[in-house]
Amino acid sequence: MLLERIYDEDLAQASYVIGCQAKGEAIVVDPRRDLDVYLDLAAKNGMKIVAVTETHIHADYLSGTRELAAATGATMYVSDEGGPDWTYSDAFVGAVRMKHGHRIALGNITVEAVHTPGHTPEHLSFLVTDGAQSSDPGFMLTGDFVFVGDLGRPDLLDEAAGFVDTRFAGAKDLFASLRDRFLTLPDYVQVLPAHGSGSACGKALGAIASTTVGYERNFSWWSRYLKNDDEQGFIDELLNGQPDAHAYFARMKQQNKIGPAVIGDEPELIEYTSERLGAELADDSVIFVDTRHNGQVHEGTVEGALNIPGVQKAASYGAWVYDPETEQRPLVLLAASRDEAEQMRDHLIRVGIDAVRGFITSLDGLDLVVPKLVQPEDLDGFEHVLLLDVRNKTEFAAGHLPGAAQLSGGRVLWNLDQLPAADAGTIVTYCQSGVRNSVAASALRRKGYDIAELDGSYNAWVQMSGALPVAA
């Protein structure tokens, strides 16, 4: 049996390729939309991808299930649990709709769907049995159900998808799924989750790639509540202290249910000259993306540029500052090479940003502006209408600048009604070190706000003042 974990550090998301080497067939679980990693792995192992599935309707990235099926002819398998509100649309043409206990056979391998609601009502986990070795399952792909050291949060439907108080029913479902599905398995079953440390789909995800049923049974934070049959204690602790849900999650949830657009072969990126880019910026027909670190951006950037610092977190930060549902103008990236620009495009399409038109390798010849900064020692005397903390609410609660309001960077663009009017005066923004602040500030400037970034952000202010931070 082949079982490969494909991990995206940007979104802290894992997909899996499971293959029967005897028959040369493979299934992909929870794929992203840029497919080369799966196609290359299958080719390397002499396998054909014949099936593709996903654990649930995802909120943090745009699923590649339809994309992979279109590229390979693989059969799609999707959940048919959770009721009519959680049914995949008719765009999943030919998809097999699975109930609890449905089995997918690949030669000696069996992949069995297990309904594990809680994170979402339709959520499935997959028990994997290598029939060449055993008649019993040895692996469970748990999606957003059980993570290493944590559980999938049940409040995302409230936080990101517009539902009201579904978190309580979700938490109860999660308790039951653990009791009736997960803890009935043998201790040796290996647990392979869909996310790792850094994901907003839980509050304390471990950085280790996998765990076992036995380890979680004995050492997880939630195990004592199950042992004592303390459902209310479990619910209270589960829901307490969850991080902010990024606003783009609502778009992902809707598009993944309806069916993400199939991209197919992507057009070649245009390599821009400074003259062409300058002309298109002048008539406001494109948006420029400055991909440098905020320290370089602060020395001068293109007016109206979005700051998405580098390839490695392009999907995460790109979804903070560009909403493809409201923005029609394509993107031109600053990139060292065509290859780097294509890598960044791959990251952006993982969150449904399909509008990258081209790239430019230098700022030479372009008109630049210097973003407004305020030094920590000058903040008290600096005139502003709002001091805005763009970190997560959990960071804010642990300590913040006196008088600051909190609105996380992943939600700013969708909650402008919580800010003063754009012409009301200067807003001073900060995060922990300055990276997230520069991203959020660039989006607000494009919306017409007068933004001054606190240079060095929270860390610099604490170092300068020597004062204890204000706790919420």
CSV table of C-alpha atoms in Angstrom, one decimal:
chain,number,residue,atom,x,y,z
A,1,MET,CA,0.0,0.0,0.0
A,2,LEU,CA,1.1,3.5,-0.8
A,3,LEU,CA,0.0,6.2,1.7
A,4,GLU,CA,1.5,9.7,1.1
A,5,ARG,CA,0.7,12.9,3.0
A,6,ILE,CA,0.9,16.0,0.9
A,7,TYR,CA,1.2,19.0,3.2
A,8,ASP,CA,0.7,22.7,2.4
A,9,GLU,CA,2.6,24.8,4.9
A,10,ASP,CA,0.8,27.9,3.7
A,11,LEU,CA,-2.7,26.8,4.8
A,12,ALA,CA,-1.5,24.1,7.2
A,13,GLN,CA,-3.6,21.6,5.2
A,14,ALA,CA,-2.9,18.0,4.5
A,15,SER,CA,-4.2,15.8,1.6
A,16,TYR,CA,-3.5,12.2,1.2
A,17,VAL,CA,-2.8,9.8,-1.7
A,18,ILE,CA,-3.7,6.2,-1.0
A,19,GLY,CA,-2.7,3.6,-3.6
A,20,CYS,CA,-2.8,-0.1,-4.3
A,21,GLN,CA,0.5,-1.0,-5.8
A,22,ALA,CA,-0.7,-4.4,-6.9
A,23,LYS,CA,-3.5,-2.9,-9.0
A,24,GLY,CA,-1.9,0.4,-9.8
A,25,GLU,CA,-4.9,2.5,-8.6
A,26,ALA,CA,-5.0,5.4,-6.3
A,27,ILE,CA,-7.5,7.7,-4.5
A,28,VAL,CA,-6.8,11.3,-3.4
A,29,VAL,CA,-8.4,12.6,-0.2
A,30,ASP,CA,-8.9,16.4,0.4
A,31,PRO,CA,-7.0,17.6,-2.7
A,32,ARG,CA,-6.1,21.2,-3.4
A,33,ARG,CA,-6.7,22.8,-6.8
A,34,ASP,CA,-3.1,22.9,-8.1
A,35,LEU,CA,-2.7,19.3,-9.1
A,36,ASP,CA,0.8,18.6,-10.1
A,37,VAL,CA,1.9,17.2,-6.8
A,38,TYR,CA,-0.8,14.4,-7.1
A,39,LEU,CA,-0.2,13.7,-10.8
A,40,ASP,CA,3.5,13.6,-10.4
A,41,LEU,CA,3.3,11.2,-7.4
A,42,ALA,CA,0.9,8.9,-9.2
A,43,ALA,CA,3.2,8.8,-12.3
A,44,LYS,CA,6.3,8.2,-10.2
A,45,ASN,CA,4.6,5.1,-8.6
A,46,GLY,CA,3.0,3.8,-11.8
A,47,MET,CA,-0.5,4.5,-10.6
A,48,LYS,CA,-3.7,5.9,-12.1
A,49,ILE,CA,-5.8,8.2,-9.9
A,50,VAL,CA,-9.2,6.6,-10.2
A,51,ALA,CA,-11.0,8.2,-7.3
A,52,VAL,CA,-11.1,11.5,-5.4
A,53,THR,CA,-13.0,12.4,-2.2
A,54,GLU,CA,-13.1,14.8,0.6
A,55,THR,CA,-13.9,14.7,4.3
A,56,HIS,CA,-16.3,17.6,4.3
A,57,ILE,CA,-17.3,20.9,2.8
A,58,HIS,CA,-14.2,22.8,3.6
A,59,ALA,CA,-14.0,26.4,4.8
A,60,ASP,CA,-10.3,27.2,4.8
A,61,TYR,CA,-9.4,26.4,1.2
A,62,LEU,CA,-11.0,25.7,-2.1
A,63,SER,CA,-11.3,22.0,-2.8
A,64,GLY,CA,-9.6,20.4,-5.8
A,65,THR,CA,-12.0,17.5,-6.0
A,66,ARG,CA,-13.8,18.7,-9.2
A,67,GLU,CA,-10.5,19.9,-10.7
A,68,LEU,CA,-8.8,16.5,-10.2
A,69,ALA,CA,-11.8,14.5,-11.5
A,70,ALA,CA,-11.8,16.7,-14.6
A,71,ALA,CA,-8.1,16.2,-15.2
A,72,THR,CA,-7.9,12.4,-14.6
A,73,GLY,CA,-11.4,11.1,-15.1
A,74,ALA,CA,-11.5,9.9,-11.5
A,75,THR,CA,-14.8,9.2,-9.8
A,76,MET,CA,-15.8,11.7,-7.2
A,77,TYR,CA,-17.1,10.5,-3.8
A,78,VAL,CA,-18.8,13.1,-1.6
A,79,SER,CA,-20.7,13.0,1.7
A,80,ASP,CA,-24.5,12.5,1.6
A,81,GLU,CA,-24.8,12.9,5.4
A,82,GLY,CA,-25.9,15.9,7.4
A,83,GLY,CA,-29.3,16.7,5.8
A,84,PRO,CA,-30.4,18.8,2.9
A,85,ASP,CA,-28.5,22.0,4.0
A,86,TRP,CA,-25.2,20.1,3.6
A,87,THR,CA,-25.8,18.4,0.3
A,88,TYR,CA,-23.3,19.0,-2.4
A,89,SER,CA,-24.8,20.6,-5.5
A,90,ASP,CA,-25.6,19.1,-8.9
A,91,ALA,CA,-22.3,20.5,-10.2
A,92,PHE,CA,-20.7,17.3,-8.8
A,93,VAL,CA,-21.9,15.4,-11.9
A,94,GLY,CA,-21.5,11.7,-11.6
A,95,ALA,CA,-20.4,11.8,-8.0
A,96,VAL,CA,-21.1,8.9,-5.7
A,97,ARG,CA,-22.9,10.2,-2.6
A,98,MET,CA,-21.8,8.4,0.5
A,99,LYS,CA,-23.6,7.4,3.6
A,100,HIS,CA,-22.0,6.0,6.8
A,101,GLY,CA,-20.4,2.7,6.0
A,102,HIS,CA,-19.9,3.2,2.3
A,103,ARG,CA,-16.8,1.4,1.0
A,104,ILE,CA,-14.4,2.3,-1.8
A,105,ALA,CA,-12.3,-0.6,-3.0
A,106,LEU,CA,-8.9,-0.2,-4.7
A,107,GLY,CA,-7.4,-3.6,-5.2
A,108,ASN,CA,-6.4,-4.9,-1.8
A,109,ILE,CA,-7.3,-1.6,-0.1
A,110,THR,CA,-10.7,-0.6,1.4
A,111,VAL,CA,-11.6,3.0,2.3
A,112,GLU,CA,-14.6,3.1,4.5
A,113,ALA,CA,-16.7,6.3,5.2
A,114,VAL,CA,-17.5,6.9,8.8
A,115,HIS,CA,-19.9,9.7,9.6
A,116,THR,CA,-18.3,11.9,12.3
A,117,PRO,CA,-20.3,15.1,12.6
A,118,GLY,CA,-19.3,17.9,14.9
A,119,HIS,CA,-17.0,20.2,13.0
A,120,THR,CA,-19.7,20.1,10.3
A,121,PRO,CA,-22.9,18.1,10.0
A,122,GLU,CA,-21.8,16.2,6.9
A,123,HIS,CA,-18.3,15.4,8.0
A,124,LEU,CA,-16.8,12.0,7.1
A,125,SER,CA,-13.7,10.3,8.3
A,126,PHE,CA,-12.1,7.4,6.4
A,127,LEU,CA,-11.0,4.1,7.8
A,128,VAL,CA,-8.3,2.5,5.6
A,129,THR,CA,-7.6,-1.2,5.5
A,130,ASP,CA,-4.7,-2.7,3.7
A,131,GLY,CA,-6.1,-6.2,2.9
A,132,ALA,CA,-2.7,-7.5,2.0
A,133,GLN,CA,-1.7,-7.1,5.6
A,134,SER,CA,-4.9,-7.4,7.7
A,135,SER,CA,-8.6,-7.6,7.5
A,136,ASP,CA,-8.9,-4.8,10.1
A,137,PRO,CA,-8.3,-1.0,9.5
A,138,GLY,CA,-5.0,0.4,10.5
A,139,PHE,CA,-5.5,4.0,9.6
A,140,MET,CA,-8.1,6.7,10.0
A,141,LEU,CA,-8.1,9.9,8.0
A,142,THR,CA,-9.9,12.2,10.3
A,143,GLY,CA,-10.2,15.4,8.3
A,144,ASP,CA,-11.2,18.2,10.7
A,145,PHE,CA,-12.6,15.8,13.3
A,146,VAL,CA,-9.6,14.7,15.4
A,147,PHE,CA,-6.3,16.6,15.1
A,148,VAL,CA,-3.0,15.8,16.9
A,149,GLY,CA,-3.8,17.1,20.4
A,150,ASP,CA,-7.0,18.9,19.5
A,151,LEU,CA,-10.4,18.7,17.8
A,152,GLY,CA,-12.0,20.5,14.9
A,153,ARG,CA,-13.9,23.6,16.0
A,154,PRO,CA,-17.7,23.4,15.8
A,155,ASP,CA,-18.2,27.2,15.7
A,156,LEU,CA,-17.0,28.0,12.2
A,157,LEU,CA,-20.6,27.8,10.8
A,158,ASP,CA,-21.5,30.6,13.2
A,159,GLU,CA,-18.2,32.6,12.9
A,160,ALA,CA,-17.8,32.4,9.1
A,161,ALA,CA,-20.9,31.1,7.4
A,162,GLY,CA,-23.7,33.2,9.0
A,163,PHE,CA,-25.4,30.5,11.1
A,164,VAL,CA,-26.6,31.2,14.6
A,165,ASP,CA,-25.7,29.1,17.6
A,166,THR,CA,-25.0,26.0,15.7
A,167,ARG,CA,-21.8,25.7,17.8
A,168,PHE,CA,-23.7,24.1,20.7
A,169,ALA,CA,-25.3,21.3,18.6
A,170,GLY,CA,-22.0,20.8,16.8
A,171,ALA,CA,-20.1,20.4,20.1
A,172,LYS,CA,-22.7,17.8,21.2
A,173,ASP,CA,-22.3,16.0,17.9
A,174,LEU,CA,-18.5,16.1,18.4
A,175,PHE,CA,-18.8,14.5,21.8
A,176,ALA,CA,-20.9,11.7,20.4
A,177,SER,CA,-18.6,11.2,17.5
A,178,LEU,CA,-15.7,10.7,19.8
A,179,ARG,CA,-17.6,8.4,22.1
A,180,ASP,CA,-19.4,6.3,19.5
A,181,ARG,CA,-17.0,6.3,16.5
A,182,PHE,CA,-13.4,7.2,17.5
A,183,LEU,CA,-12.9,5.7,20.9
A,184,THR,CA,-14.4,2.4,19.8
A,185,LEU,CA,-11.4,1.8,17.6
A,186,PRO,CA,-8.3,-0.1,18.7
A,187,ASP,CA,-5.4,1.9,20.2
A,188,TYR,CA,-3.1,1.0,17.3
A,189,VAL,CA,-5.1,2.8,14.6
A,190,GLN,CA,-3.0,5.6,13.2
A,191,VAL,CA,-4.8,9.0,12.9
A,192,LEU,CA,-4.0,11.2,9.9
A,193,PRO,CA,-5.7,14.6,10.2
A,194,ALA,CA,-6.3,17.3,7.5
A,195,HIS,CA,-4.6,20.1,9.4
A,196,GLY,CA,-1.6,20.9,11.5
A,197,SER,CA,-0.2,23.7,13.6
A,198,GLY,CA,-1.1,27.1,12.3
A,199,SER,CA,-4.6,26.2,11.0
A,200,ALA,CA,-7.6,28.3,12.2
A,201,CYS,CA,-9.7,25.1,12.2
A,202,GLY,CA,-8.8,24.4,15.8
A,203,LYS,CA,-7.2,26.3,18.7
A,204,ALA,CA,-4.2,24.1,19.8
A,205,LEU,CA,-3.3,21.9,16.9
A,206,GLY,CA,0.0,19.9,17.2
A,207,ALA,CA,2.9,20.2,14.8
A,208,ILE,CA,3.3,16.4,14.6
A,209,ALA,CA,2.0,14.9,11.4
A,210,SER,CA,0.0,12.0,12.9
A,211,THR,CA,-1.1,10.4,16.2
A,212,THR,CA,-2.9,7.2,17.2
A,213,VAL,CA,-6.3,6.5,18.8
A,214,GLY,CA,-4.5,5.2,21.9
A,215,TYR,CA,-2.4,8.3,22.3
A,216,GLU,CA,-5.4,10.7,22.0
A,217,ARG,CA,-7.4,8.4,24.3
A,218,ASN,CA,-4.8,8.7,27.0
A,219,PHE,CA,-3.3,12.2,26.6
A,220,SER,CA,-5.6,14.6,24.8
A,221,TRP,CA,-7.2,17.4,26.7
A,222,TRP,CA,-10.7,16.1,25.8
A,223,SER,CA,-10.2,12.5,26.9
A,224,ARG,CA,-10.9,13.2,30.6
A,225,TYR,CA,-14.4,14.6,29.7
A,226,LEU,CA,-15.2,11.5,27.7
A,227,LYS,CA,-14.0,9.2,30.5
A,228,ASN,CA,-16.2,11.1,33.0
A,229,ASP,CA,-19.1,11.4,30.6
A,230,ASP,CA,-18.9,15.1,31.2
A,231,GLU,CA,-20.6,16.5,28.1
A,232,GLN,CA,-21.1,20.0,29.4
A,233,GLY,CA,-17.5,20.4,30.6
A,234,PHE,CA,-16.4,19.2,27.2
A,235,ILE,CA,-18.6,21.7,25.4
A,236,ASP,CA,-17.4,24.6,27.6
A,237,GLU,CA,-13.7,23.9,27.1
A,238,LEU,CA,-14.1,23.2,23.4
A,239,LEU,CA,-15.8,26.5,22.7
A,240,ASN,CA,-13.6,28.7,24.9
A,241,GLY,CA,-10.7,30.5,23.3
A,242,GLN,CA,-11.2,29.6,19.7
A,243,PRO,CA,-9.2,31.9,17.3
A,244,ASP,CA,-10.8,34.4,14.9
A,245,ALA,CA,-12.2,32.8,11.8
A,246,HIS,CA,-11.0,34.5,8.7
A,247,ALA,CA,-13.8,36.2,6.7
A,248,TYR,CA,-12.9,34.4,3.5
A,249,PHE,CA,-14.0,31.1,5.1
A,250,ALA,CA,-17.6,32.0,4.2
A,251,ARG,CA,-16.7,32.2,0.5
A,252,MET,CA,-14.9,28.9,0.7
A,253,LYS,CA,-17.7,27.2,2.4
A,254,GLN,CA,-20.3,28.4,-0.2
A,255,GLN,CA,-18.1,27.7,-3.2
A,256,ASN,CA,-17.1,24.2,-2.0
A,257,LYS,CA,-20.8,23.3,-1.6
A,258,ILE,CA,-21.8,24.7,-4.9
A,259,GLY,CA,-18.7,23.3,-6.7
A,260,PRO,CA,-15.5,25.2,-7.3
A,261,ALA,CA,-14.9,26.4,-10.9
A,262,VAL,CA,-12.7,24.0,-12.9
A,263,ILE,CA,-9.6,25.9,-14.1
A,264,GLY,CA,-8.1,23.4,-16.5
A,265,ASP,CA,-5.0,24.6,-18.4
A,266,GLU,CA,-3.9,28.0,-17.1
A,267,PRO,CA,-2.8,30.8,-19.5
A,268,GLU,CA,0.9,31.8,-19.6
A,269,LEU,CA,1.6,34.7,-17.3
A,270,ILE,CA,2.5,38.0,-19.0
A,271,GLU,CA,5.9,39.4,-18.1
A,272,TYR,CA,5.3,43.1,-17.7
A,273,THR,CA,7.6,46.0,-18.5
A,274,SER,CA,7.6,49.0,-16.2
A,275,GLU,CA,6.0,51.0,-19.1
A,276,ARG,CA,3.1,48.6,-19.6
A,277,LEU,CA,2.5,48.2,-15.9
A,278,GLY,CA,2.7,52.0,-15.3
A,279,ALA,CA,0.1,52.5,-18.0
A,280,GLU,CA,-2.3,49.9,-16.7
A,281,LEU,CA,-1.9,51.2,-13.1
A,282,ALA,CA,-2.6,54.7,-14.3
A,283,ASP,CA,-6.0,53.6,-15.8
A,284,ASP,CA,-6.7,51.4,-12.8
A,285,SER,CA,-7.1,48.3,-14.8
A,286,VAL,CA,-4.8,46.0,-12.7
A,287,ILE,CA,-3.8,45.7,-9.0
A,288,PHE,CA,-0.2,45.5,-8.2
A,289,VAL,CA,1.0,43.0,-5.5
A,290,ASP,CA,4.2,43.9,-3.7
A,291,THR,CA,5.5,40.5,-2.5
A,292,ARG,CA,8.4,41.9,-0.4
A,293,HIS,CA,8.9,41.9,3.4
A,294,ASN,CA,7.2,44.9,5.1
A,295,GLY,CA,10.6,46.4,5.9
A,296,GLN,CA,11.3,46.8,2.2
A,297,VAL,CA,7.8,47.9,1.4
A,298,HIS,CA,8.2,50.7,3.9
A,299,GLU,CA,11.1,52.1,1.9
A,300,GLY,CA,8.8,52.6,-1.0
A,301,THR,CA,6.1,50.8,-3.0
A,302,VAL,CA,3.6,51.4,-5.8
A,303,GLU,CA,0.6,53.5,-4.7
A,304,GLY,CA,-2.4,51.3,-4.1
A,305,ALA,CA,-0.3,48.1,-3.9
A,306,LEU,CA,-1.4,45.1,-1.9
A,307,ASN,CA,1.3,43.6,0.3
A,308,ILE,CA,1.3,39.8,0.2
A,309,PRO,CA,4.8,38.9,1.5
A,310,GLY,CA,6.3,36.1,-0.5
A,311,VAL,CA,5.2,32.7,-1.9
A,312,GLN,CA,5.1,30.8,1.4
A,313,LYS,CA,2.0,32.5,2.9
A,314,ALA,CA,0.5,33.8,-0.3
A,315,ALA,CA,-2.8,32.0,0.0
A,316,SER,CA,-3.3,32.9,3.7
A,317,TYR,CA,-2.5,36.6,3.2
A,318,GLY,CA,-3.9,36.9,-0.3
A,319,ALA,CA,-7.4,35.9,1.0
A,320,TRP,CA,-7.2,38.7,3.6
A,321,VAL,CA,-6.8,41.5,1.0
A,322,TYR,CA,-8.4,40.3,-2.2
A,323,ASP,CA,-12.0,39.3,-2.5
A,324,PRO,CA,-12.8,37.8,-6.0
A,325,GLU,CA,-16.5,38.1,-5.4
A,326,THR,CA,-16.3,42.0,-5.4
A,327,GLU,CA,-13.0,42.7,-7.2
A,328,GLN,CA,-12.7,42.2,-10.9
A,329,ARG,CA,-9.3,43.7,-11.7
A,330,PRO,CA,-6.5,41.1,-12.3
A,331,LEU,CA,-3.3,41.0,-10.3
A,332,VAL,CA,0.3,41.6,-11.4
A,333,LEU,CA,2.9,40.2,-9.0
A,334,LEU,CA,6.3,41.4,-8.1
A,335,ALA,CA,8.4,38.2,-8.6
A,336,ALA,CA,12.1,37.3,-9.0
A,337,SER,CA,11.3,35.0,-11.9
A,338,ARG,CA,8.5,33.4,-13.9
A,339,ASP,CA,8.8,30.2,-11.8
A,340,GLU,CA,8.3,32.2,-8.6
A,341,ALA,CA,5.3,34.0,-10.1
A,342,GLU,CA,3.7,30.6,-11.1
A,343,GLN,CA,4.3,29.2,-7.6
A,344,MET,CA,2.5,32.2,-6.1
A,345,ARG,CA,-0.3,31.8,-8.5
A,346,ASP,CA,-0.6,28.2,-7.4
A,347,HIS,CA,-0.9,29.3,-3.8
A,348,LEU,CA,-3.6,31.9,-4.6
A,349,ILE,CA,-5.8,29.6,-6.6
A,350,ARG,CA,-6.0,27.4,-3.4
A,351,VAL,CA,-8.2,30.1,-2.0
A,352,GLY,CA,-10.1,30.9,-5.2
A,353,ILE,CA,-8.1,33.8,-6.4
A,354,ASP,CA,-7.8,33.0,-10.0
A,355,ALA,CA,-7.1,36.5,-11.3
A,356,VAL,CA,-3.3,36.5,-11.6
A,357,ARG,CA,-2.5,38.0,-15.0
A,358,GLY,CA,1.3,38.6,-14.9
A,359,PHE,CA,4.4,39.6,-13.1
A,360,ILE,CA,7.3,42.0,-13.1
A,361,THR,CA,10.7,41.4,-11.8
A,362,SER,CA,11.7,44.9,-10.6
A,363,LEU,CA,10.2,48.2,-9.4
A,364,ASP,CA,12.7,50.2,-11.5
A,365,GLY,CA,10.9,52.8,-13.6
A,366,LEU,CA,7.7,52.8,-11.5
A,367,ASP,CA,6.5,55.7,-9.4
A,368,LEU,CA,6.8,54.8,-5.7
A,369,VAL,CA,5.3,56.2,-2.5
A,370,VAL,CA,6.5,55.7,1.1
A,371,PRO,CA,3.7,54.3,3.4
A,372,LYS,CA,3.0,56.4,6.5
A,373,LEU,CA,4.7,55.1,9.7
A,374,VAL,CA,4.6,56.2,13.3
A,375,GLN,CA,7.4,55.4,15.8
A,376,PRO,CA,6.4,53.8,19.2
A,377,GLU,CA,7.9,56.8,21.1
A,378,ASP,CA,5.8,59.2,19.1
A,379,LEU,CA,2.5,57.4,19.4
A,380,ASP,CA,1.1,59.4,22.4
A,381,GLY,CA,1.4,62.7,20.6
A,382,PHE,CA,0.4,61.4,17.2
A,383,GLU,CA,-3.1,62.5,16.1
A,384,HIS,CA,-5.3,59.6,15.2
A,385,VAL,CA,-9.0,58.6,15.3
A,386,LEU,CA,-8.4,54.9,16.1
A,387,LEU,CA,-5.7,52.6,17.3
A,388,LEU,CA,-6.4,49.3,15.6
A,389,ASP,CA,-5.0,45.9,16.7
A,390,VAL,CA,-5.2,43.5,13.7
A,391,ARG,CA,-4.0,40.4,15.7
A,392,ASN,CA,-6.3,37.6,16.8
A,393,LYS,CA,-8.7,38.2,19.7
A,394,THR,CA,-6.8,35.7,21.8
A,395,GLU,CA,-3.6,37.7,21.3
A,396,PHE,CA,-5.4,40.9,22.1
A,397,ALA,CA,-6.8,39.4,25.3
A,398,ALA,CA,-3.3,38.4,26.4
A,399,GLY,CA,-2.2,42.0,26.2
A,400,HIS,CA,-2.6,45.1,23.9
A,401,LEU,CA,-1.8,48.8,23.7
A,402,PRO,CA,-3.9,51.1,25.9
A,403,GLY,CA,-7.0,52.3,24.1
A,404,ALA,CA,-6.7,49.9,21.1
A,405,ALA,CA,-9.7,48.2,19.4
A,406,GLN,CA,-9.3,44.7,17.9
A,407,LEU,CA,-10.3,43.5,14.4
A,408,SER,CA,-8.1,40.7,13.1
A,409,GLY,CA,-6.4,41.2,9.7
A,410,GLY,CA,-8.4,38.3,8.1
A,411,ARG,CA,-11.6,40.1,8.9
A,412,VAL,CA,-10.8,43.8,8.4
A,413,LEU,CA,-11.8,44.1,4.7
A,414,TRP,CA,-15.3,42.6,5.4
A,415,ASN,CA,-16.0,44.7,8.5
A,416,LEU,CA,-15.3,48.2,7.5
A,417,ASP,CA,-18.5,49.3,9.3
A,418,GLN,CA,-16.6,48.8,12.5
A,419,LEU,CA,-14.1,51.5,11.5
A,420,PRO,CA,-14.5,55.3,11.4
A,421,ALA,CA,-15.3,56.7,8.0
A,422,ALA,CA,-12.4,56.7,5.5
A,423,ASP,CA,-12.2,60.5,5.7
A,424,ALA,CA,-12.5,60.8,9.4
A,425,GLY,CA,-8.7,60.9,10.1
A,426,THR,CA,-5.7,58.7,10.5
A,427,ILE,CA,-6.0,55.1,11.8
A,428,VAL,CA,-2.9,53.7,13.4
A,429,THR,CA,-2.6,49.9,13.0
A,430,TYR,CA,-0.4,47.3,14.6
A,431,CYS,CA,0.1,43.5,14.9
A,432,GLN,CA,2.8,41.6,16.8
A,433,SER,CA,5.9,42.3,14.7
A,434,GLY,CA,4.6,44.2,11.6
A,435,VAL,CA,4.1,41.5,8.9
A,436,ARG,CA,0.3,41.1,9.3
A,437,ASN,CA,0.0,44.8,9.9
A,438,SER,CA,1.5,45.6,6.6
A,439,VAL,CA,-0.8,43.2,4.8
A,440,ALA,CA,-4.0,44.6,6.5
A,441,ALA,CA,-2.8,48.2,6.1
A,442,SER,CA,-2.3,47.8,2.4
A,443,ALA,CA,-5.9,46.6,2.0
A,444,LEU,CA,-7.2,49.5,4.0
A,445,ARG,CA,-5.2,52.0,2.0
A,446,ARG,CA,-6.7,50.6,-1.2
A,447,LYS,CA,-10.1,51.3,0.3
A,448,GLY,CA,-9.2,54.9,0.8
A,449,TYR,CA,-8.3,55.0,4.5
A,450,ASP,CA,-5.5,57.1,5.9
A,451,ILE,CA,-3.3,54.5,7.6
A,452,ALA,CA,-0.2,54.9,9.7
A,453,GLU,CA,1.5,51.7,10.7
A,454,LEU,CA,3.1,51.5,14.1
A,455,ASP,CA,6.7,50.8,13.2
A,456,GLY,CA,7.8,47.5,14.7
A,457,SER,CA,4.2,47.0,16.0
A,458,TYR,CA,3.4,45.6,19.4
A,459,ASN,CA,6.9,44.1,20.0
A,460,ALA,CA,8.5,47.5,19.4
A,461,TRP,CA,6.1,49.3,21.7
A,462,VAL,CA,6.6,46.9,24.6
A,463,GLN,CA,10.4,47.2,24.2
A,464,MET,CA,10.2,51.0,24.0
A,465,SER,CA,7.8,51.5,26.9
A,466,GLY,CA,9.0,48.9,29.3
A,467,ALA,CA,5.4,48.9,30.4
A,468,LEU,CA,3.3,45.9,31.0
A,469,PRO,CA,0.7,45.4,28.2
A,470,VAL,CA,-2.9,46.0,29.0
A,471,ALA,CA,-4.8,42.8,29.4
A,472,ALA,CA,-8.4,42.5,28.3
